PDB file of C-alpha atoms in Angstrom:
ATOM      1  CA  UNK A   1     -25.946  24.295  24.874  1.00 46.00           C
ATOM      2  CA  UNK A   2     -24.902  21.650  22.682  1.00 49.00           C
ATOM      3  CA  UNK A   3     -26.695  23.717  19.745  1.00 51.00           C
ATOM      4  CA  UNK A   4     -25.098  26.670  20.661  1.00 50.00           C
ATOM      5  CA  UNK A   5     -21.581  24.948  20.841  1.00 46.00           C
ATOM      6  CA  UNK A   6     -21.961  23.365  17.301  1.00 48.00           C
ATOM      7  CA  UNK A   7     -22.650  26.598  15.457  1.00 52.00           C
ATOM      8  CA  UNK A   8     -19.833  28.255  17.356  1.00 48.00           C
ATOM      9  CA  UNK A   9     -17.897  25.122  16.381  1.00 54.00           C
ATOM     10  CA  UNK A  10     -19.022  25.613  12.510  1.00 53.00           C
ATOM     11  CA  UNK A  11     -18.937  29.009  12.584  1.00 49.00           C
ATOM     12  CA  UNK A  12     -15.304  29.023  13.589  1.00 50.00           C
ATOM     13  CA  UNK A  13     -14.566  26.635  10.563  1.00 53.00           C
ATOM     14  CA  UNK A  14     -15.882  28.943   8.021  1.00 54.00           C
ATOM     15  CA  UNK A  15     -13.489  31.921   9.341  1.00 53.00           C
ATOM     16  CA  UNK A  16     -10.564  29.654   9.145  1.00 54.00           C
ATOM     17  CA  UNK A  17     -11.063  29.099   5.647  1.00 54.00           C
ATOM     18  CA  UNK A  18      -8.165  30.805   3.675  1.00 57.00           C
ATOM     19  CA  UNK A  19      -8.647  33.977   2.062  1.00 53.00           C
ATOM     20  CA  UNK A  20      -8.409  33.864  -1.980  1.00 61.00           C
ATOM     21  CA  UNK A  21      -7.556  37.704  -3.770  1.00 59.00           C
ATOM     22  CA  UNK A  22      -9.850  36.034  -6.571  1.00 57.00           C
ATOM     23  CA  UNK A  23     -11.601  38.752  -8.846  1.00 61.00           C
ATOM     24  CA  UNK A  24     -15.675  38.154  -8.449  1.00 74.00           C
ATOM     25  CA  UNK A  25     -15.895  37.293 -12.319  1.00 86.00           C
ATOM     26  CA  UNK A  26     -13.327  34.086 -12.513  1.00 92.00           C
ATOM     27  CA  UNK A  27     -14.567  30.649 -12.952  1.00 95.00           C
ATOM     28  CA  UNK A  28     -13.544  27.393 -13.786  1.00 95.00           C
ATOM     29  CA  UNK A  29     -12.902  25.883 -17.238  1.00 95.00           C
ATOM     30  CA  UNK A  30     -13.087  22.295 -17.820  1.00 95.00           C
ATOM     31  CA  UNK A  31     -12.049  20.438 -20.568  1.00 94.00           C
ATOM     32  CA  UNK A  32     -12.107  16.565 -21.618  1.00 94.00           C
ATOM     33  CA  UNK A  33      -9.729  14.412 -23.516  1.00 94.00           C
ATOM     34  CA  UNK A  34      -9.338  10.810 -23.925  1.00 93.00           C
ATOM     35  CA  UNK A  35      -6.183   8.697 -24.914  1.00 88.00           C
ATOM     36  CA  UNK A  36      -3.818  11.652 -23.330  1.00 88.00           C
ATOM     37  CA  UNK A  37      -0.562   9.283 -22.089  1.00 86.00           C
ATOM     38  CA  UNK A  38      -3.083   6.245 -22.523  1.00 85.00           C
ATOM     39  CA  UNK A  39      -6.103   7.404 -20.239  1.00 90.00           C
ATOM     40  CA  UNK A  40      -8.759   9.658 -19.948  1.00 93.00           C
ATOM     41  CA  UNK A  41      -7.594  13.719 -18.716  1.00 93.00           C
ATOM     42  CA  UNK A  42      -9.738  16.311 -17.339  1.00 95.00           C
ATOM     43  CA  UNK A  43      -8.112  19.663 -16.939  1.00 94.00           C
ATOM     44  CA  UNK A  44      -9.823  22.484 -14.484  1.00 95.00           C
ATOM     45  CA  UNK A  45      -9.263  25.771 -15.090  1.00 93.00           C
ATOM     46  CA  UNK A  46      -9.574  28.815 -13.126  1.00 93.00           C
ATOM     47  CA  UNK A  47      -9.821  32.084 -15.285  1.00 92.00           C
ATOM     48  CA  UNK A  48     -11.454  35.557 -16.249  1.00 94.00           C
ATOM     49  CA  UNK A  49     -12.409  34.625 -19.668  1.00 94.00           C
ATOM     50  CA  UNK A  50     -12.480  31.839 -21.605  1.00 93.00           C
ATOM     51  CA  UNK A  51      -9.928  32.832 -23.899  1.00 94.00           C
ATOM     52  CA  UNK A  52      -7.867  32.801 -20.713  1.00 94.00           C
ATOM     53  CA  UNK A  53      -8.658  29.467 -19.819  1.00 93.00           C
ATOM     54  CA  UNK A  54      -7.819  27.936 -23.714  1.00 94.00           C
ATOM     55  CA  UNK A  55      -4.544  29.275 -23.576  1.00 95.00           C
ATOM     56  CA  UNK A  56      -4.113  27.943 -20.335  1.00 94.00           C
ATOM     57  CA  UNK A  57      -5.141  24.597 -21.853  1.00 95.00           C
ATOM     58  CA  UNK A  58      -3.025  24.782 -24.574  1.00 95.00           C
ATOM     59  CA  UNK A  59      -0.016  25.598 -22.679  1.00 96.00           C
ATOM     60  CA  UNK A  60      -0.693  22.412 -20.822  1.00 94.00           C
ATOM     61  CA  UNK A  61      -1.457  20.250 -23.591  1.00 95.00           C
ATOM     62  CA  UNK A  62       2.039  21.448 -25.077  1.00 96.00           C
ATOM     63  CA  UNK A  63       3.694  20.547 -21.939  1.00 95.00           C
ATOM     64  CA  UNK A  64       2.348  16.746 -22.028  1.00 94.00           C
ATOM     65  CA  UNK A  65       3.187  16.437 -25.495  1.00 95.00           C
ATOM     66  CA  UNK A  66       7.174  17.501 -24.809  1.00 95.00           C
ATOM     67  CA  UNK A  67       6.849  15.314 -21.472  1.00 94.00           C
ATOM     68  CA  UNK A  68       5.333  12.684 -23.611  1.00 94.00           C
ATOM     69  CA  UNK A  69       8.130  12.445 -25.914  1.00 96.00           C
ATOM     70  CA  UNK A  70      10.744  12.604 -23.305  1.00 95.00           C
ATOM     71  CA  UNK A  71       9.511   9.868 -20.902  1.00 92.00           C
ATOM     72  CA  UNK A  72       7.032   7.875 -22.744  1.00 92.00           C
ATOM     73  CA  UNK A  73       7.968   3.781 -22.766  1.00 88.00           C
ATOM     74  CA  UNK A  74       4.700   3.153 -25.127  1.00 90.00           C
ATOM     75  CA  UNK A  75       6.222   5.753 -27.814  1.00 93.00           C
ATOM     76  CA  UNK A  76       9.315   3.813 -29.904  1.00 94.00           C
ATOM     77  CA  UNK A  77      10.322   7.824 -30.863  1.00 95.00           C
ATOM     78  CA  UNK A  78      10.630   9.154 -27.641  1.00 95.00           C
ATOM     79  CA  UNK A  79      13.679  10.137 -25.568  1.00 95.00           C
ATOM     80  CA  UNK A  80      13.200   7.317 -22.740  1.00 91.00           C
ATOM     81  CA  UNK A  81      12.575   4.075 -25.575  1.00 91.00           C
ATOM     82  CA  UNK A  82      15.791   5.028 -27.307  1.00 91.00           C
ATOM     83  CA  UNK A  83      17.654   5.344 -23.786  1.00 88.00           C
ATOM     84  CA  UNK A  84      16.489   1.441 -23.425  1.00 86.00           C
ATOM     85  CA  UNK A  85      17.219   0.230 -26.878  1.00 88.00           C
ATOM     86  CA  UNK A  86      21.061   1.286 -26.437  1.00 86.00           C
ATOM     87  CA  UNK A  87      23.687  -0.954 -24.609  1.00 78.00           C
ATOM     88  CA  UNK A  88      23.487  -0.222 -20.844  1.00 72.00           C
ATOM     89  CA  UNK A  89      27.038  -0.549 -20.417  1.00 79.00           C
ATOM     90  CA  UNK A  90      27.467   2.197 -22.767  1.00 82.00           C
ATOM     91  CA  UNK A  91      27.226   6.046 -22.021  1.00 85.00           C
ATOM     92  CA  UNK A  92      24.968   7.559 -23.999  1.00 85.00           C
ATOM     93  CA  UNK A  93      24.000  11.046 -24.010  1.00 90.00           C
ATOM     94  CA  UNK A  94      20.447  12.007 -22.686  1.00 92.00           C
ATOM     95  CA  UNK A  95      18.558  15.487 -21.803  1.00 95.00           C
ATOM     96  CA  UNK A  96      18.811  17.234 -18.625  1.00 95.00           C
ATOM     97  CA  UNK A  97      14.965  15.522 -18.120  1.00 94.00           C
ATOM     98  CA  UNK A  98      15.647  12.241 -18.488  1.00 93.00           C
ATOM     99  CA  UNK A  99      18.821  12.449 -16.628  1.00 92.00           C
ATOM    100  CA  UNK A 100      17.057  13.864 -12.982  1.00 93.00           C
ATOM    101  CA  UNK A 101      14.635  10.745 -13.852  1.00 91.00           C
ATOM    102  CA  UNK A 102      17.266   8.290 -13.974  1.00 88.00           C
ATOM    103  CA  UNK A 103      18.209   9.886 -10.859  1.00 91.00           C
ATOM    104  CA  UNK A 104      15.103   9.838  -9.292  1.00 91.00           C
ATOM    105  CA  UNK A 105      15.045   6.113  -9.749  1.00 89.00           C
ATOM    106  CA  UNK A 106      18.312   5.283  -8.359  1.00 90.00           C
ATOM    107  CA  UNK A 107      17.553   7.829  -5.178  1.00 92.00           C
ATOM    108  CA  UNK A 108      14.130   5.894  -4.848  1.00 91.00           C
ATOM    109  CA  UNK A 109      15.982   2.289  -5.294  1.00 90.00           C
ATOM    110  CA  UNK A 110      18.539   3.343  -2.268  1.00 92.00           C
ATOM    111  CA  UNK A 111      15.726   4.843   0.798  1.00 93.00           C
ATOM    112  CA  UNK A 112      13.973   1.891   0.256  1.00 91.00           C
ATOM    113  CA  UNK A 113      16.455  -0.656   0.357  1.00 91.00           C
ATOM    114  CA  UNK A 114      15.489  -1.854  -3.206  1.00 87.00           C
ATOM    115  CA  UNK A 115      11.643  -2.126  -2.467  1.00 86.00           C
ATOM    116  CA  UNK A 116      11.422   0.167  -5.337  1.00 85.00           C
ATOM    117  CA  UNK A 117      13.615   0.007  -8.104  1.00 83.00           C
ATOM    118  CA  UNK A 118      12.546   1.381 -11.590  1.00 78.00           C
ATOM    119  CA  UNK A 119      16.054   1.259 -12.934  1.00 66.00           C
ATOM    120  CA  UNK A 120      15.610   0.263 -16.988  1.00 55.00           C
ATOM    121  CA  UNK A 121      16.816  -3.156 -16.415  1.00 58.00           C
ATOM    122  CA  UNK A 122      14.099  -4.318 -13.664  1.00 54.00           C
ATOM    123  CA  UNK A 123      11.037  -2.663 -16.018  1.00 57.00           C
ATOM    124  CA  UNK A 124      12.491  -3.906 -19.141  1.00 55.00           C
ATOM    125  CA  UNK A 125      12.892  -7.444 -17.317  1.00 53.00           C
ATOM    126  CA  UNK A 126       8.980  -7.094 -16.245  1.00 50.00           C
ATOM    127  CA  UNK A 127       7.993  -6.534 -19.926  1.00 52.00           C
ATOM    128  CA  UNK A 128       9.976  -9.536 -21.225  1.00 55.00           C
ATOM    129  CA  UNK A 129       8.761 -11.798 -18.611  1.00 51.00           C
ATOM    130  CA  UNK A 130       5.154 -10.182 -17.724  1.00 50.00           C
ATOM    131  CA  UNK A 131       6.190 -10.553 -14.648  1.00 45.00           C
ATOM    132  CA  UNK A 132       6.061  -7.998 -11.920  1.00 46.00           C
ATOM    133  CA  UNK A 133       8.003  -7.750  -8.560  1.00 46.00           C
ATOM    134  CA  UNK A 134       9.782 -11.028  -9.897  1.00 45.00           C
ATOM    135  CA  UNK A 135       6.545 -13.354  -9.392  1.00 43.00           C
ATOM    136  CA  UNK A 136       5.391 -15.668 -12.091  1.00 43.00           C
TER     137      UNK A 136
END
């Protein structure tokens, strides 16, 4: 009975699994970088061809980069690094990007009652003092 029960039981998982409208000749694409934003990336790609899949990649890749140059802290060029160079008491005008982020971080600093607070002053604070959450 117990037999009987467990291949109902499995049987009943493999019909719940969700139904794809995948063509029978896809597959997935993988490809490897290192030193993407600092670390290692692997990007999977599901596609027809592999033309398909390398524009796919590319279109990603592109996206990073213009990320990247938005809201990287390690790049001295991009968007985010000027933002913290400048005065904070003085407005300065930033992208539509940058501006949800700083946001973000204030709306993340208020639910938690502080616990998290990225605002530019706290980070740059942790990188001048190698501290972090205000410990020595």
């Amino acid at each position: 009975m117990k037999i009987i029960a467990s291949i109902f039981i499995g049987l009943l998982f493999i019909g719940a699994q969700p139904h794809r409208d995948t063509p029978n000749n896809t597959r997935v694409y993988v490809a490897n970088y290192e030193n993407v934003l600092g670390t290692s990336l692997a990007l999977k790609f599901i596609g027809s061809s592999e033309i398909e899949a390398e524009k796919a990649e590319q279109a990603a890749l592109v996206e990073i980069d213009r990320l990247s140059s938005i809201f990287s802290a390690y790049d001295p060029n991009s968007e985010f690094s000027k933002w913290m160079k400048n005065d904070l008491n003085k407005p300065v005008k930033v992208s539509k990007e940058l501006f949800d982020m700083l946001q973000l971080f204030e709306e993340w600093k208020k639910r938690t009652n502080g616990a998290i607070d990225a605002s530019s002053a706290v980070a740059s604070s942790f990188v001048e003092t190698g501290t972090l959450l205000g410990s020595a």
